PDB file of C-alpha atoms in Angstrom:
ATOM      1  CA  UNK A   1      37.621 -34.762 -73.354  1.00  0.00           C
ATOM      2  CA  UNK A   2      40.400 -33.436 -71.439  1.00  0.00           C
ATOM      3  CA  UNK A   3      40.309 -33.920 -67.282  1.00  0.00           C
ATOM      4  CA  UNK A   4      39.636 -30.048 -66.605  1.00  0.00           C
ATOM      5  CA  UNK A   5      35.902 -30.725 -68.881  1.00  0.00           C
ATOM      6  CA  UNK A   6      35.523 -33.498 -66.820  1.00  0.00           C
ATOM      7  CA  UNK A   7      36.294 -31.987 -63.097  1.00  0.00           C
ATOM      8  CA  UNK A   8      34.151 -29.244 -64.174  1.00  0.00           C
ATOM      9  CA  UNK A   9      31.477 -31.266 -65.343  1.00  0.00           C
ATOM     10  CA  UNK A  10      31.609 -33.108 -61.743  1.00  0.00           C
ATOM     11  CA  UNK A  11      31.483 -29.943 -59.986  1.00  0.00           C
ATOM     12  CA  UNK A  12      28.622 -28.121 -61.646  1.00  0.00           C
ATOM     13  CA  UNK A  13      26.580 -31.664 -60.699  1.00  0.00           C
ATOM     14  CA  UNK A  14      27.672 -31.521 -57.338  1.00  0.00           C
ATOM     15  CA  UNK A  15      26.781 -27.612 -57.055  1.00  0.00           C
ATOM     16  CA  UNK A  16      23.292 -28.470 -58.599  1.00  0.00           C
ATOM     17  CA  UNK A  17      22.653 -31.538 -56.277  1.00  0.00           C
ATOM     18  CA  UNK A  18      23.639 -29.342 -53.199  1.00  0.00           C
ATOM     19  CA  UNK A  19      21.079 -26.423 -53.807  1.00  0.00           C
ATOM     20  CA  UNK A  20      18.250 -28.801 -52.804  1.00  0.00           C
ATOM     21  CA  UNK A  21      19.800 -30.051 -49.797  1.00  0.00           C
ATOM     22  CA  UNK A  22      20.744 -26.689 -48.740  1.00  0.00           C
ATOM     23  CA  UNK A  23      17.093 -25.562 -49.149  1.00  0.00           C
ATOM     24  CA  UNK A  24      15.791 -28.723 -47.263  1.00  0.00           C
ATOM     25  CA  UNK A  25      18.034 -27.667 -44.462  1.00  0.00           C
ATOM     26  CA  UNK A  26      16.976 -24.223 -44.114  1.00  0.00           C
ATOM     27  CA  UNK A  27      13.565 -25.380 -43.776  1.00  0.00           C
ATOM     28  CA  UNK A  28      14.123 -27.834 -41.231  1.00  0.00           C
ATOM     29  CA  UNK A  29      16.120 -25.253 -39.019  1.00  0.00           C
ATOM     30  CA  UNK A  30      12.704 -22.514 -39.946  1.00  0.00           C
ATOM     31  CA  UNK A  31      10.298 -25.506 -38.477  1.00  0.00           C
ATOM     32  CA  UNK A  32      13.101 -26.644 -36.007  1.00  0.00           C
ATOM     33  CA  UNK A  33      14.344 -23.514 -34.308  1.00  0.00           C
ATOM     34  CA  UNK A  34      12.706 -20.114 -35.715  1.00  0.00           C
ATOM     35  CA  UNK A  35       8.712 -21.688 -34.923  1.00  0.00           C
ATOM     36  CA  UNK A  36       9.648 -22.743 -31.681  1.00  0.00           C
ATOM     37  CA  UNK A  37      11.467 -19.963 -30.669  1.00  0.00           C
ATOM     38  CA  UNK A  38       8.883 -17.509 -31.891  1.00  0.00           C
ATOM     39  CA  UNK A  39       6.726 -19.852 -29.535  1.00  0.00           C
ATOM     40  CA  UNK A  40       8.719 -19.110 -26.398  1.00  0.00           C
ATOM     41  CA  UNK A  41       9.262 -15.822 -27.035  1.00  0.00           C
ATOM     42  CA  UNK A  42       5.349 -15.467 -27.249  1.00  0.00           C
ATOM     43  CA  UNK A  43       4.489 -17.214 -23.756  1.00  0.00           C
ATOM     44  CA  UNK A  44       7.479 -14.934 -22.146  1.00  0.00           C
ATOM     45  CA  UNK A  45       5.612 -11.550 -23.217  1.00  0.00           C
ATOM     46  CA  UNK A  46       2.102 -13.533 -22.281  1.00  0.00           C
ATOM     47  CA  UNK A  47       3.992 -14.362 -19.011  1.00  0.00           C
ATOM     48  CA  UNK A  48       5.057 -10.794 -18.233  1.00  0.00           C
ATOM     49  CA  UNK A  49       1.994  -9.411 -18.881  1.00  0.00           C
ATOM     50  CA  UNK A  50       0.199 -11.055 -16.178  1.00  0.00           C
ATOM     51  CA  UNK A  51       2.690 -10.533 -13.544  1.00  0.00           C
ATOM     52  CA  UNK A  52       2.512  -7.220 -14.387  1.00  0.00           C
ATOM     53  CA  UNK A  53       1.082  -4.437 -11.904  1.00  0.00           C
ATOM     54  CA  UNK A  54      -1.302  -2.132 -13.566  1.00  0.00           C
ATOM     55  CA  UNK A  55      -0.961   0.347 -10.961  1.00  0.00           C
ATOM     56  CA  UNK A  56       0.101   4.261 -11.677  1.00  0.00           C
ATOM     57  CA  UNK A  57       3.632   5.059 -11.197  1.00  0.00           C
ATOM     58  CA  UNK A  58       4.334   7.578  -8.687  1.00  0.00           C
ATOM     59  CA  UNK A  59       4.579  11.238 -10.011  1.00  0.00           C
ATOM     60  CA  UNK A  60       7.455  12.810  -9.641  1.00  0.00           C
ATOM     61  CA  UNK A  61       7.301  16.711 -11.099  1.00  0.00           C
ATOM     62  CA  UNK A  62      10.844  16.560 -12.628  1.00  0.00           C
ATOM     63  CA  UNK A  63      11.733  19.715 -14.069  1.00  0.00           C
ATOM     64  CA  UNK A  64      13.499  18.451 -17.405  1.00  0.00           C
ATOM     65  CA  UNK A  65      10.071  16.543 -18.314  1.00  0.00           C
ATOM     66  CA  UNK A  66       7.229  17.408 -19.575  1.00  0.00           C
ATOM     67  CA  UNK A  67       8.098  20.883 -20.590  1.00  0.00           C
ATOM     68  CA  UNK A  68       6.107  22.715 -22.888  1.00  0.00           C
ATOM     69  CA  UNK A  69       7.251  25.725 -24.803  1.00  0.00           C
ATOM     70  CA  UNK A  70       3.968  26.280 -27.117  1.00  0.00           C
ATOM     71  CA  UNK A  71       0.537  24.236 -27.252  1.00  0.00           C
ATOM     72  CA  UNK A  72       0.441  21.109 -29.311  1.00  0.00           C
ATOM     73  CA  UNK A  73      -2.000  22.069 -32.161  1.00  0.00           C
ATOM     74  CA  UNK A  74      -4.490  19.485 -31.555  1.00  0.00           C
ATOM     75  CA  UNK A  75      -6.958  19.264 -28.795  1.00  0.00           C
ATOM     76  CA  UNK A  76      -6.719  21.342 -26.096  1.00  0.00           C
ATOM     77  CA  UNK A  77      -2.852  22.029 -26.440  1.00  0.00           C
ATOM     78  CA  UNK A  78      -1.633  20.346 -23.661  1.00  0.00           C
ATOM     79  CA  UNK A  79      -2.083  16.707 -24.397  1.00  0.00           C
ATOM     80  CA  UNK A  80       0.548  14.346 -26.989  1.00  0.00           C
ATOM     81  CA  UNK A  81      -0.961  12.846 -29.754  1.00  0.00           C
ATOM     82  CA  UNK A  82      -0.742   9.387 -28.476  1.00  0.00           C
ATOM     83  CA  UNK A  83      -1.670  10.381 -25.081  1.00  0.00           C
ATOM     84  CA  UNK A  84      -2.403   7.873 -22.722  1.00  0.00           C
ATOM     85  CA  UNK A  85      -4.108   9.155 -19.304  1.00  0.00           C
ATOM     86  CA  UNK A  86      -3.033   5.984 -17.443  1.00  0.00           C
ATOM     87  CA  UNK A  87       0.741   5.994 -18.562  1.00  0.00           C
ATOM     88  CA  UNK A  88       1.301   9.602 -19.294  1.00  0.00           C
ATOM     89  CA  UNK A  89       1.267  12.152 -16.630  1.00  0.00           C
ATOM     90  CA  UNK A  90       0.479  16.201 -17.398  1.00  0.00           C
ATOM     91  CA  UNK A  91       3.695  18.787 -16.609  1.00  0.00           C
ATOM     92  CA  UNK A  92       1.178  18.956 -12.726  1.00  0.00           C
ATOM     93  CA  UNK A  93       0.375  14.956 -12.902  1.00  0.00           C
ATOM     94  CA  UNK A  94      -1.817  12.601 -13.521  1.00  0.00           C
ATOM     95  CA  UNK A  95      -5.301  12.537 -15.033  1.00  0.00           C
ATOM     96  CA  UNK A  96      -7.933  11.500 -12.828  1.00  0.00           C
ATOM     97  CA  UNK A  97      -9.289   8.087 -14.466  1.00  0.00           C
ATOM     98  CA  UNK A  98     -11.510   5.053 -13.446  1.00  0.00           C
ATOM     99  CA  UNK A  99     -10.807   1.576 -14.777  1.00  0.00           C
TER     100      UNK A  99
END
């Protein structure tokens, strides 16, 4: 057996022991690190959400928004898809709501 066969031998061994250790480590840094971070970046959103005003912004008629060249072809033309009458104003304001 010459000393190359045997280097080689030692390597691939090594190589094969070191893919489970690798492994282990990755999962200790998921449970160390990724969990808890996850964690705090939950209770910062939970956080901001309560100190949060749910009051309407000001409307400010800004020509650039809101413009509307033809009717959207749902409803009655003049609302977005996704519209929200809290959060998205009309090209002449705001929806009147109660909540």
């Amino acid at each position: 057996m010459s000393a190359a066969g045997a280097a080689r031998r030692v390597l691939t061994a090594a190589s094969h022991s070191s893919h489970g250790e690798r492994a282990r480590t990755w999962k200790i840094l998921s449970f160390a690190l990724a969990l808890p971070g996850v964690g705090v970046c939950c209770l910062n959103a939970y956080l901001k959400s309560q100190e949060h005003s749910h009051e309407q912004p000001e409307f400010v008629p800004y020509n650039h928004l809101r413009v509307r060249t033809k009717k959207f072809p749902w409803g009655d033309g003049n609302h977005t898809l996704f519209h929200n009458p809290h959060t998205n104003p009309l090209p002449n304001g705001y929806e009147s709501s109660h909540h």
